[in-house]
mmCIF file of C-alpha atoms in Angstrom:
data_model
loop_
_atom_site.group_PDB
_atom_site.id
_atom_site.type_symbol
_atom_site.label_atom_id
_atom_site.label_comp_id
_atom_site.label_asym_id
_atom_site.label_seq_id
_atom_site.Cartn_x
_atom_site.Cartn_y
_atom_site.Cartn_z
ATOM 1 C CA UNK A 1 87.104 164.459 40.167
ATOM 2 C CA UNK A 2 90.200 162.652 41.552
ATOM 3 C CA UNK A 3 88.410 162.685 45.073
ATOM 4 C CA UNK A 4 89.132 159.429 46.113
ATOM 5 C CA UNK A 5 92.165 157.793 47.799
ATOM 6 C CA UNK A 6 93.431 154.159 48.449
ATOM 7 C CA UNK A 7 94.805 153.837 51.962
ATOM 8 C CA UNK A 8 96.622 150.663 53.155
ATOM 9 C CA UNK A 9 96.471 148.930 56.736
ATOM 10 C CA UNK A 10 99.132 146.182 57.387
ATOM 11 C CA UNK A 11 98.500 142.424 58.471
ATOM 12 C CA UNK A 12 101.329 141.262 60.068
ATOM 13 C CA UNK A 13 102.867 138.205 61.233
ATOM 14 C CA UNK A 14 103.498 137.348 64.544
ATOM 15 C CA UNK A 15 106.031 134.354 64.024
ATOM 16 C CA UNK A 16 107.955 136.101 61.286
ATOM 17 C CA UNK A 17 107.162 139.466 62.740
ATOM 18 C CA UNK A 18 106.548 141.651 59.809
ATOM 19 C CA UNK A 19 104.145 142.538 57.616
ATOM 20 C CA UNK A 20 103.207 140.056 55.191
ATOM 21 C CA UNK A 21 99.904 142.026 53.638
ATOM 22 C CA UNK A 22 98.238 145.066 53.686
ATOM 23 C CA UNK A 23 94.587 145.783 53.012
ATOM 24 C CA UNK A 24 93.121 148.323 50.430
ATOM 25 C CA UNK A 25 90.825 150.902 51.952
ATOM 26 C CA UNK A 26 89.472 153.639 50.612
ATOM 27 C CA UNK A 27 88.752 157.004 51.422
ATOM 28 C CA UNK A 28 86.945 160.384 50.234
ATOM 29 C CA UNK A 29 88.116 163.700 50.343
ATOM 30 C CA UNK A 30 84.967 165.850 49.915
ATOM 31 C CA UNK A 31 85.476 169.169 48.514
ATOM 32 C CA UNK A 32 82.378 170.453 51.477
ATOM 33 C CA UNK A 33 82.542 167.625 53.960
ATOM 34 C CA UNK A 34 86.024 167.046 54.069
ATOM 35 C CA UNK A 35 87.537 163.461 54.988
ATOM 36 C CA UNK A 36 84.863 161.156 54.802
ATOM 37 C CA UNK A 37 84.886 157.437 55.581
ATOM 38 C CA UNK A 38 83.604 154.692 54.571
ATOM 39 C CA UNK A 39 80.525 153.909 56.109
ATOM 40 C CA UNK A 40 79.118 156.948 55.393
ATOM 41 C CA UNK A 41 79.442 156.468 51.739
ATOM 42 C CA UNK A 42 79.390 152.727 50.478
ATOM 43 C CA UNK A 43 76.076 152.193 51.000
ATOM 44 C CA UNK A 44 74.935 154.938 49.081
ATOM 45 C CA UNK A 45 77.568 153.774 46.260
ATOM 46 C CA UNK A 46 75.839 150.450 46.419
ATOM 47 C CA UNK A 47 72.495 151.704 46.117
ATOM 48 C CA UNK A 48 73.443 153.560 43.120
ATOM 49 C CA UNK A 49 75.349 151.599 41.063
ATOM 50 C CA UNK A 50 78.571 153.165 41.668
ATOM 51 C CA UNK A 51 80.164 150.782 43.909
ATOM 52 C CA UNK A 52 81.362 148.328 40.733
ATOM 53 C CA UNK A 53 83.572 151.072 38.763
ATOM 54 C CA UNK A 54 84.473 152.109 42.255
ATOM 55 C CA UNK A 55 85.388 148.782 43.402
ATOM 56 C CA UNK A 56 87.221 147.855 40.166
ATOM 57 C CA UNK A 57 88.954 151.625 40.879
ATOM 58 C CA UNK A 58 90.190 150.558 43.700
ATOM 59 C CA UNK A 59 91.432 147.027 42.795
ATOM 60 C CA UNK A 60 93.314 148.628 40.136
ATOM 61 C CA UNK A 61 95.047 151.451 42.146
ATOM 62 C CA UNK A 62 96.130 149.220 44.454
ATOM 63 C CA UNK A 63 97.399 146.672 42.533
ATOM 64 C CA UNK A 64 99.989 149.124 40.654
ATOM 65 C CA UNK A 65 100.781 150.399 44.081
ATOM 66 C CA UNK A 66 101.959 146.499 44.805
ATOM 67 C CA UNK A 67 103.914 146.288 41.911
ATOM 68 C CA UNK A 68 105.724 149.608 43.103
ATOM 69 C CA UNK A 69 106.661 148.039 46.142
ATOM 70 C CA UNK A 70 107.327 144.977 44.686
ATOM 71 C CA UNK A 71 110.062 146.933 42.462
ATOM 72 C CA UNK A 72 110.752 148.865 45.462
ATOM 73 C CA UNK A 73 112.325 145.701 47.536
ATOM 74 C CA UNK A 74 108.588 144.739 49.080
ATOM 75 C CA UNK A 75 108.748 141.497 46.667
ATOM 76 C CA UNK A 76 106.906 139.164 48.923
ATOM 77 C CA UNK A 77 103.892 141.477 50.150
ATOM 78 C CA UNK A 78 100.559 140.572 49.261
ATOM 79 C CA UNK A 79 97.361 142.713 48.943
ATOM 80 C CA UNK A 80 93.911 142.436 49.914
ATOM 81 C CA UNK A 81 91.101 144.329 48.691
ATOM 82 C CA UNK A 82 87.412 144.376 49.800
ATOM 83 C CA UNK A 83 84.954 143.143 47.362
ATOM 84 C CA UNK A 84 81.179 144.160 47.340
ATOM 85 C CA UNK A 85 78.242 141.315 47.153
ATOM 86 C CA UNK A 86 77.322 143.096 43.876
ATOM 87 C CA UNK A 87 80.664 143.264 42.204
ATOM 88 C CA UNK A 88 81.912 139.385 43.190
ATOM 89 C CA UNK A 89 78.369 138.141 41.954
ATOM 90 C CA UNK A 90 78.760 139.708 38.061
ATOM 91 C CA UNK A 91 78.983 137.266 35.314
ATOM 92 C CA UNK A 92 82.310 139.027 33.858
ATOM 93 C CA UNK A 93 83.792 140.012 37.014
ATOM 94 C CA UNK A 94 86.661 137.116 37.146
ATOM 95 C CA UNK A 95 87.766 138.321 33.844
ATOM 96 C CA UNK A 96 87.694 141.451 34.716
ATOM 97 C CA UNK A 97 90.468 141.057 37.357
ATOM 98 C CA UNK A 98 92.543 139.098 35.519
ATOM 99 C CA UNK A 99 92.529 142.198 32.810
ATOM 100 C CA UNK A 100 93.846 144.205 36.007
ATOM 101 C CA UNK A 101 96.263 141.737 36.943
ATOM 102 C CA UNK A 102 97.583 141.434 33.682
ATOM 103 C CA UNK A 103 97.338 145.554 32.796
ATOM 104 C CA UNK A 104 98.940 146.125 36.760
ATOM 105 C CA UNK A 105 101.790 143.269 35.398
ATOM 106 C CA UNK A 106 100.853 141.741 39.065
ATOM 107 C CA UNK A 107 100.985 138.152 39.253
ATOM 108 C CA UNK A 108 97.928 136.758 40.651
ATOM 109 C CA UNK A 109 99.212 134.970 43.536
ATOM 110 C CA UNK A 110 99.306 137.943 45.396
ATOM 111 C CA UNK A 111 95.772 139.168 45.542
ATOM 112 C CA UNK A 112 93.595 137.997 48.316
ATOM 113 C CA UNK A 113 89.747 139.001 47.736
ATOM 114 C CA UNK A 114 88.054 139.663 50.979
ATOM 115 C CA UNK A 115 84.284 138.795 50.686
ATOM 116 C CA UNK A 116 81.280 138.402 53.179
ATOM 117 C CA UNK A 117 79.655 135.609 54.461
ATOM 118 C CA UNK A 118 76.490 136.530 52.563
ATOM 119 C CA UNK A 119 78.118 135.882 49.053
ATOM 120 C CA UNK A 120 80.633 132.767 50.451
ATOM 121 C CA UNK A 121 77.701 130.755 52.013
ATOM 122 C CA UNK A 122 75.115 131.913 49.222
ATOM 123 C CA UNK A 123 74.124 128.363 47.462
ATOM 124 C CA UNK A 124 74.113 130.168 44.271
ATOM 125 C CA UNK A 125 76.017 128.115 41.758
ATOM 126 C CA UNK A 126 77.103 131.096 40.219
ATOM 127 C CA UNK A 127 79.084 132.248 43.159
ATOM 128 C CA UNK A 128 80.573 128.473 43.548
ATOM 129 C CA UNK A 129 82.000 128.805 39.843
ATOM 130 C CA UNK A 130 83.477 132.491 40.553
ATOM 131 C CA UNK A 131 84.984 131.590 43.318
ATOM 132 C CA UNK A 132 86.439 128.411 41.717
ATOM 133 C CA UNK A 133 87.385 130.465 38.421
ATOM 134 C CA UNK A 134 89.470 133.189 40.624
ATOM 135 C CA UNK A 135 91.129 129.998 42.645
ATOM 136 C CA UNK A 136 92.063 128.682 39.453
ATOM 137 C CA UNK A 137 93.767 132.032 38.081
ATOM 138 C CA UNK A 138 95.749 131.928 41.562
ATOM 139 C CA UNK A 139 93.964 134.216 43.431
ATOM 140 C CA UNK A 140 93.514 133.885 47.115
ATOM 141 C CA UNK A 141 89.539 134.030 48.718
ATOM 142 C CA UNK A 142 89.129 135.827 52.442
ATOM 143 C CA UNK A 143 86.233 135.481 54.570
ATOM 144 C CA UNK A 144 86.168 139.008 55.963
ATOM 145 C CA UNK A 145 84.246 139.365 59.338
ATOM 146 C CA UNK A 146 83.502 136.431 60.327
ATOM 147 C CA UNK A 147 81.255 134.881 62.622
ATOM 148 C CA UNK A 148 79.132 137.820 61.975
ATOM 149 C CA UNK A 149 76.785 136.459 59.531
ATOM 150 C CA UNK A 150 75.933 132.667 57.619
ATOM 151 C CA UNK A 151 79.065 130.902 59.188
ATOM 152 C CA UNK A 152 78.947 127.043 58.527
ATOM 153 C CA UNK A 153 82.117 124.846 58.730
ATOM 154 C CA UNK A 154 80.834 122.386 57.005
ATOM 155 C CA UNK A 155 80.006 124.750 53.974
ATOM 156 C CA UNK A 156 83.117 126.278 54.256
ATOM 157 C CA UNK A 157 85.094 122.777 54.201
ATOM 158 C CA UNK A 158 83.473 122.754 50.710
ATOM 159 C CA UNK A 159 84.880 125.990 49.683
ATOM 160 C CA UNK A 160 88.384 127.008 48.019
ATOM 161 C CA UNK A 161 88.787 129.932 50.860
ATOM 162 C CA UNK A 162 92.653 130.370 51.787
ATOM 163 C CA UNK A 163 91.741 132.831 55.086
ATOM 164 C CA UNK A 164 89.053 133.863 57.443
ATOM 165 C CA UNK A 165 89.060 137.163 58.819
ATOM 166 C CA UNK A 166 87.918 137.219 62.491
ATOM 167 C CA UNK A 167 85.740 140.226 63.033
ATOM 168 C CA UNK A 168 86.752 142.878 65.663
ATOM 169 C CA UNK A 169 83.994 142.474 67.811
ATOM 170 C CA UNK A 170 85.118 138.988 69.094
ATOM 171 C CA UNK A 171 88.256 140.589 69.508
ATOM 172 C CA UNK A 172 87.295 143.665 71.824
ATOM 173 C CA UNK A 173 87.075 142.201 74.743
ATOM 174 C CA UNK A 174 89.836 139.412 74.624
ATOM 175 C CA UNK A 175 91.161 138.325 77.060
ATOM 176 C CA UNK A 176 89.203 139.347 79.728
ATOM 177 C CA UNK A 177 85.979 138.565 78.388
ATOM 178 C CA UNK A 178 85.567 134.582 78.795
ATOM 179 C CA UNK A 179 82.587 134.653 76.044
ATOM 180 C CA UNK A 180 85.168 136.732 73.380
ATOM 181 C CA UNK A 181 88.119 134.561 74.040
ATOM 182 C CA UNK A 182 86.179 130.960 73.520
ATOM 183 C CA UNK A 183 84.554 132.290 70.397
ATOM 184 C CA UNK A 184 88.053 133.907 69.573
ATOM 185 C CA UNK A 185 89.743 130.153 70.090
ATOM 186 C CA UNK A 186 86.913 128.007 68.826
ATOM 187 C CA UNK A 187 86.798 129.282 65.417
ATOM 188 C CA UNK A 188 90.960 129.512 65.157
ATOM 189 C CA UNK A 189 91.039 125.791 66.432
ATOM 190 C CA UNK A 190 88.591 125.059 63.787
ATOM 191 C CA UNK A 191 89.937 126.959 61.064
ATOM 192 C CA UNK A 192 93.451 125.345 61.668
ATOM 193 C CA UNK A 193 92.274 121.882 61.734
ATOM 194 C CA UNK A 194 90.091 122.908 58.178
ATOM 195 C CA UNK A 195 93.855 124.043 57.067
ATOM 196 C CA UNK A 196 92.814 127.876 56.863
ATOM 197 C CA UNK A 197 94.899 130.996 57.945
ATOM 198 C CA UNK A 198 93.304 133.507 60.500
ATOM 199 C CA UNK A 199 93.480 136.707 60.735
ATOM 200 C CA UNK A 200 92.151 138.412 63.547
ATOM 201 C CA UNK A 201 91.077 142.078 63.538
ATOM 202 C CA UNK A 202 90.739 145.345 65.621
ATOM 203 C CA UNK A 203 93.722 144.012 67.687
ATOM 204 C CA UNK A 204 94.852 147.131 70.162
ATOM 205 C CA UNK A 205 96.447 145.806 73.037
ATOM 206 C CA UNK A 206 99.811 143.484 73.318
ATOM 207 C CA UNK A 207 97.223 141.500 75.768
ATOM 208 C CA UNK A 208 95.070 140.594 72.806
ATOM 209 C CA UNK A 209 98.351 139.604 70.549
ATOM 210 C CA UNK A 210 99.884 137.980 73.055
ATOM 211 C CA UNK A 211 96.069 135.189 74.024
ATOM 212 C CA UNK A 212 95.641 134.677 69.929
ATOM 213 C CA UNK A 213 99.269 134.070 69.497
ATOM 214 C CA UNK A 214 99.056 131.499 72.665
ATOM 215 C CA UNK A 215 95.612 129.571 70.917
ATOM 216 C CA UNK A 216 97.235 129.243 67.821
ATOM 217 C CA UNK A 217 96.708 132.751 65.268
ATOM 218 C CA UNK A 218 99.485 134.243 63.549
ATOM 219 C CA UNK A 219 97.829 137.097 61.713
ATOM 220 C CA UNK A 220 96.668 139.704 63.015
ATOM 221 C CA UNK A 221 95.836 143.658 61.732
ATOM 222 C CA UNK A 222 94.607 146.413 64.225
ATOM 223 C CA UNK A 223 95.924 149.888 66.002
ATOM 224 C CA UNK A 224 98.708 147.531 67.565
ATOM 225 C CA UNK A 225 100.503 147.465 64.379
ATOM 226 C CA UNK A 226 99.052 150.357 62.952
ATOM 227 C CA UNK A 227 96.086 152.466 61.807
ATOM 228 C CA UNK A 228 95.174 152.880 57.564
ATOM 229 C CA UNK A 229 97.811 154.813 56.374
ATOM 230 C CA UNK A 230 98.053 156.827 52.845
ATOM 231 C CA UNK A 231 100.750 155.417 49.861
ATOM 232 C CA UNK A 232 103.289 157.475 50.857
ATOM 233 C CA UNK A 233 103.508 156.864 54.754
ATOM 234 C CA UNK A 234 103.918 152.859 53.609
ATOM 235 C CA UNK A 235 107.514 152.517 53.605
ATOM 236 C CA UNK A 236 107.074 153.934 57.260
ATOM 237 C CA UNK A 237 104.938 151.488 58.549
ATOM 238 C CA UNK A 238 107.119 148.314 57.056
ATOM 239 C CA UNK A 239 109.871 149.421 58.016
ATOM 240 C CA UNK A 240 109.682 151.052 61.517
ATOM 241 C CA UNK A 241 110.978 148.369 64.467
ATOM 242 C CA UNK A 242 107.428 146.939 66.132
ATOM 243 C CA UNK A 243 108.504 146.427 70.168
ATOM 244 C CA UNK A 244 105.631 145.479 72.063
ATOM 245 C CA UNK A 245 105.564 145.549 75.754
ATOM 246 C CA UNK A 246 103.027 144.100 78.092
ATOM 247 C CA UNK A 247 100.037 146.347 78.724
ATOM 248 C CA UNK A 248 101.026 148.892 75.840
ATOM 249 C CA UNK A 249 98.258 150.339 73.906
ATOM 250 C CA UNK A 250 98.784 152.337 70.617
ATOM 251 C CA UNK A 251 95.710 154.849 69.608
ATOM 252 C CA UNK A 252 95.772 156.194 66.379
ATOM 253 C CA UNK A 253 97.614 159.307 67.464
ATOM 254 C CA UNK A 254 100.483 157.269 69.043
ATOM 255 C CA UNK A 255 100.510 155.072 65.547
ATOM 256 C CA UNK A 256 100.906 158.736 63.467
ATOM 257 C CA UNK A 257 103.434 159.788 65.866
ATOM 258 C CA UNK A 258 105.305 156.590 65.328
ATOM 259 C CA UNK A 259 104.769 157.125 61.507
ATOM 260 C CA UNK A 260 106.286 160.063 61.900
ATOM 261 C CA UNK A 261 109.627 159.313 63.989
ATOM 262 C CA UNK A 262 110.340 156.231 62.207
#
């Protein structure tokens, strides 16, 4: 019924200070219940089967939405989409991303898969040979929140993962929460020596960019830069001048005002 909608939220760079990716996220406009996020609906999809054509939905849409920026000046931009346990563990589900690639006319090399610890650290040889298979096409593996979950160095030394994603809640209360900030800089000290990019999410205050910049992360995604936004408020959002001054905090409204002026 065409309720559905892809929404994009940037990941941007501190050292070359723009926005190098932007993450696929979707959302539901109910025809009773109105705007509806996530949470409220993905588990259900997973319980019911729906979240694979939903997942591969989604994959698709925003792939051809790359390739319009891509033709649109946006050449370098990379995407990254959220993959459920379900979907990433089915025997035909590496060719059936390369059919989207190659439908979307994307090249592979700019598709990051975000999956959870639960699938990455899974001993299932199965998962080992995906995740090999989609390295091999070009594609790029994410480790989305993590530290949540199954986290092992030494397991993921062994895998072909190009990024970790560190979750929001070790972000919160950086920097003035000791216990957040050593968990913050462990893993990114870690990660760097492993040779892995980090990403670090939920980031809302300059405060927070300006400790992960100073122990070594470049990435980062949050209200800072700015909140999900719909296809057509893209251009906006990679565009717009970012100025960041000490102690600024952008909400979500100040981020859709921004939007909006920009």
């Amino acid at each position: 019924q065409e309720e559905f909608e892809v929404w994009y939220q940037p990941i941007y760079s501190i050292a070359s200070k723009e926005v190098v990716s932007l993450e696929a996220l979707v959302r539901w406009h109910h025809p009773q219940r109105g705007f509806v996020v996530p949470s409220d609906f993905i588990g259900a999809a997973e319980e019911c089967g729906a979240i694979e054509p939903l997942g591969y939905w989604i994959l698709s849409r925003a792939c051809q939405q790359l390739v319009l920026l891509h033709q649109q000046g946006q050449d370098g931009l990379c995407l990254s989409v959220n993959i459920s346990p379900r979907q990433f563990t089915q025997p035909s589900f590496a060719k059936t991303v390369t059919e989207i690639l190659q439908h979307a006319q994307l090249d592979p090399k700019f598709l990051e898969l975000e999956v959870t610890e639960s699938v990455l650290f899974d001993d299932n040889s199965r998962s080992v040979s995906i995740m090999e298979e989609l390295c091999s096409i070009g594609i790029q593996l994410v480790i989305d929140d993590f530290g949540t979950g199954y986290s092992s160095f030494e397991r993921l030394r062994r895998l072909p993962i190009s990024r970790i994603k560190i979750d929001q809640s070790f972000v919160r209360g950086i920097p003035h929460d000791f216990d957040d900030s050593s968990i913050a800089k462990a893993i990114i000290s870690m990660a760097r020596d492993l040779g892995i990019e980090v990403v670090s999410e939920g980031v809302e205050l300059v405060a927070q960019l300006e400790y992960l910049q100073s122990v070594g992360c470049n990435l980062i995604q949050g209200f800072l830069i700015s909140e999900p936004v719909p296809p057509e408020a893209i251009f906006d959002v990679l565009e717009r001048p970012l100025h960041f001054k000490q102690g600024e905090y952008k909400t979500a409204e100040l981020v859709r005002k921004s939007a909006r002026l920009a």
